[in-house]
């Protein structure tokens, strides 16, 4: 993409309404625009990152054997009356009446709807296990929408639902979700720690939240520092192998890590003092096992081998897709702007032309841009006729992890400059070598 043809409305000044760094940078980098309290338009740069995050979520869900579908945002109140949640949910639910006076709602979550789909089409234990998920906009009329996309009213969530014939099978689904989430967050450059949590209005027995450590997080967290060192890394996971999946879950949940809701001071104090940490975290996901809480009242049953019908065991599993943008920026930025991890960056690299209009510099930039494109990496080429300092400031703000800087002086010596946004370290090399380096970096992502 050439910057002169793009839509990147960057702001020079810090917006007064933004209290935390991710909100400030998302507004300044032209990623989002607020349309009403807690409701945002996703401008092109923000939208690109949002789609990258969705893509990673889809890939990791597919790997775990979970199946994508798409349910609507609007739901009928009657469905929620079946589970009893229409009256229980309270003021966070946006209730709407259509022209026929039918009561509708903008879905805050989809347990009822997915249970309805299940009961309409599945009747035998032979069709199980089954996990269905979607990535869809949710609406929760939060009392205090704040911090930009972190606590919106309209927000994008991945929510998945497992259907199993027994508690044992459903707990395997729970574990599968835990492992697939760990991999999902790692691919986004995040350390998200599973912490035992309270189940809240979803209800249930087993639940973990995934928290990204950040000073601006809304949850207070207590943890053994050793938990932050754990990595799934490149190990292969056979999601059908119950013992293997359960062992990974044990590895990631054996060390103490809890939010203030479930904190146990006695257990915490048993951790060696040097590793005992209190901090704050951003909740980027949560998994639940809730048994037959919805399947029983809603009649979602399957016939088992002896011919009798049993309610299915279920769980629900959510990732805060739009909140993740804020969480990633909170975890990865400096005083100049965002630093995108390679896994989610909106463009693979930036190209800065130091002397727009210089025939050699223009041609070299065009050639680098084309070479990267041919390898499947889209660059953002700053071809504006502005000072180099302004181009650098824009690149630093929008946070592309790599920058190739091209100028007449370097070209006279046969080199361009490759700069890491994270370390600030620059290296001179021929243009072809810079392209090859970018390709090698992304081959490993
Ligand atoms: P919170 O405690 O932050 O209000 P929640 O526990 O009510 O969140 P869940 O029902 O667990 O939320 O939803 C799954 C995920 O959706 C959360 O882990 C979070 O990442 C995201 N999420 C929830 N509410 C919001 C919101 N208002 N804005 C953006 N993302 C949200
Ligand atoms: Mg939650």
CSV table of N, CA and C in Angstrom, one decimal, residues 26 31 45-46 49 53 188 324-326 328-329 332 338-347 397-402 421-422 442:
chain,number,residue,atom,x,y,z
A,26,UNK,N,-4.3,4.0,19.7
A,26,UNK,CA,-5.2,3.6,18.6
A,26,UNK,C,-5.9,4.8,18.0
A,31,UNK,N,-6.6,4.2,13.9
A,31,UNK,CA,-7.1,2.9,13.9
A,31,UNK,C,-8.6,2.8,14.1
A,45,UNK,N,-6.4,0.9,9.2
A,45,UNK,CA,-5.3,0.3,9.9
A,45,UNK,C,-5.8,-0.6,11.1
A,46,UNK,N,-6.7,-0.2,11.8
A,46,UNK,CA,-7.3,-1.0,12.9
A,46,UNK,C,-8.0,-2.2,12.4
A,49,UNK,N,-5.6,-5.0,11.6
A,49,UNK,CA,-5.1,-5.8,12.8
A,49,UNK,C,-6.2,-6.7,13.3
A,53,UNK,N,-6.0,-10.8,13.8
A,53,UNK,CA,-6.3,-11.5,15.1
A,53,UNK,C,-7.4,-12.5,14.9
A,188,UNK,N,0.2,-14.2,19.0
A,188,UNK,CA,0.0,-12.7,19.0
A,188,UNK,C,1.0,-12.0,19.8
A,324,UNK,N,-8.3,-7.5,22.4
A,324,UNK,CA,-7.0,-8.0,22.2
A,324,UNK,C,-6.1,-6.9,21.6
A,325,UNK,N,-6.7,-6.1,20.7
A,325,UNK,CA,-5.8,-5.0,20.2
A,325,UNK,C,-5.3,-4.1,21.3
A,326,UNK,N,-6.2,-3.7,22.2
A,326,UNK,CA,-5.8,-2.9,23.3
A,326,UNK,C,-4.7,-3.6,24.2
A,328,UNK,N,-2.7,-6.0,23.4
A,328,UNK,CA,-1.4,-6.1,22.7
A,328,UNK,C,-0.6,-4.8,22.8
A,329,UNK,N,-1.3,-3.7,22.6
A,329,UNK,CA,-0.6,-2.4,22.6
A,329,UNK,C,-0.2,-2.1,24.1
A,332,UNK,N,3.0,-3.9,24.5
A,332,UNK,CA,4.0,-3.8,23.5
A,332,UNK,C,4.0,-2.4,22.9
A,338,UNK,N,3.2,2.4,19.0
A,338,UNK,CA,3.0,1.0,19.1
A,338,UNK,C,4.2,0.2,18.6
A,339,UNK,N,4.3,-1.0,19.1
A,339,UNK,CA,5.3,-2.0,18.5
A,339,UNK,C,4.6,-3.3,18.3
A,340,UNK,N,4.1,-3.5,17.0
A,340,UNK,CA,3.3,-4.7,16.7
A,340,UNK,C,4.2,-5.9,16.8
A,341,UNK,N,3.8,-7.0,17.4
A,341,UNK,CA,4.4,-8.3,17.2
A,341,UNK,C,4.2,-8.7,15.8
A,342,UNK,N,5.1,-9.4,15.2
A,342,UNK,CA,5.0,-9.8,13.8
A,342,UNK,C,3.7,-10.6,13.5
A,343,UNK,N,3.2,-11.3,14.5
A,343,UNK,CA,2.1,-12.1,14.2
A,343,UNK,C,0.8,-11.4,13.9
A,344,UNK,N,0.7,-10.1,14.3
A,344,UNK,CA,-0.5,-9.3,14.1
A,344,UNK,C,-0.3,-8.0,13.4
A,345,UNK,N,0.9,-7.7,13.0
A,345,UNK,CA,1.2,-6.4,12.4
A,345,UNK,C,0.3,-6.1,11.2
A,346,UNK,N,-0.2,-4.9,11.0
A,346,UNK,CA,-1.0,-4.6,9.9
A,346,UNK,C,-0.3,-4.7,8.5
A,347,UNK,N,1.0,-4.3,8.5
A,347,UNK,CA,1.8,-4.5,7.3
A,347,UNK,C,3.1,-5.1,7.8
A,397,UNK,N,4.9,5.6,15.3
A,397,UNK,CA,3.6,5.7,15.9
A,397,UNK,C,2.7,4.4,15.5
A,398,UNK,N,2.7,4.1,14.2
A,398,UNK,CA,1.8,3.0,13.8
A,398,UNK,C,2.5,1.6,14.1
A,399,UNK,N,3.8,1.6,14.4
A,399,UNK,CA,4.4,0.5,15.0
A,399,UNK,C,4.7,-0.7,14.1
A,400,UNK,N,4.9,-0.6,12.8
A,400,UNK,CA,5.3,-1.7,12.0
A,400,UNK,C,6.7,-2.2,12.5
A,401,UNK,N,6.8,-3.5,12.7
A,401,UNK,CA,8.0,-4.0,13.4
A,401,UNK,C,9.3,-3.8,12.6
A,402,UNK,N,9.2,-3.6,11.3
A,402,UNK,CA,10.4,-3.4,10.5
A,402,UNK,C,10.3,-2.3,9.5
A,421,UNK,N,11.9,-2.0,14.8
A,421,UNK,CA,11.1,-1.0,15.6
A,421,UNK,C,11.3,-1.3,17.1
A,422,UNK,N,11.5,-2.6,17.5
A,422,UNK,CA,11.6,-3.0,18.9
A,422,UNK,C,12.9,-2.5,19.5
A,442,UNK,N,9.4,-13.5,8.7
A,442,UNK,CA,8.0,-13.9,8.7
A,442,UNK,C,7.8,-15.4,8.4
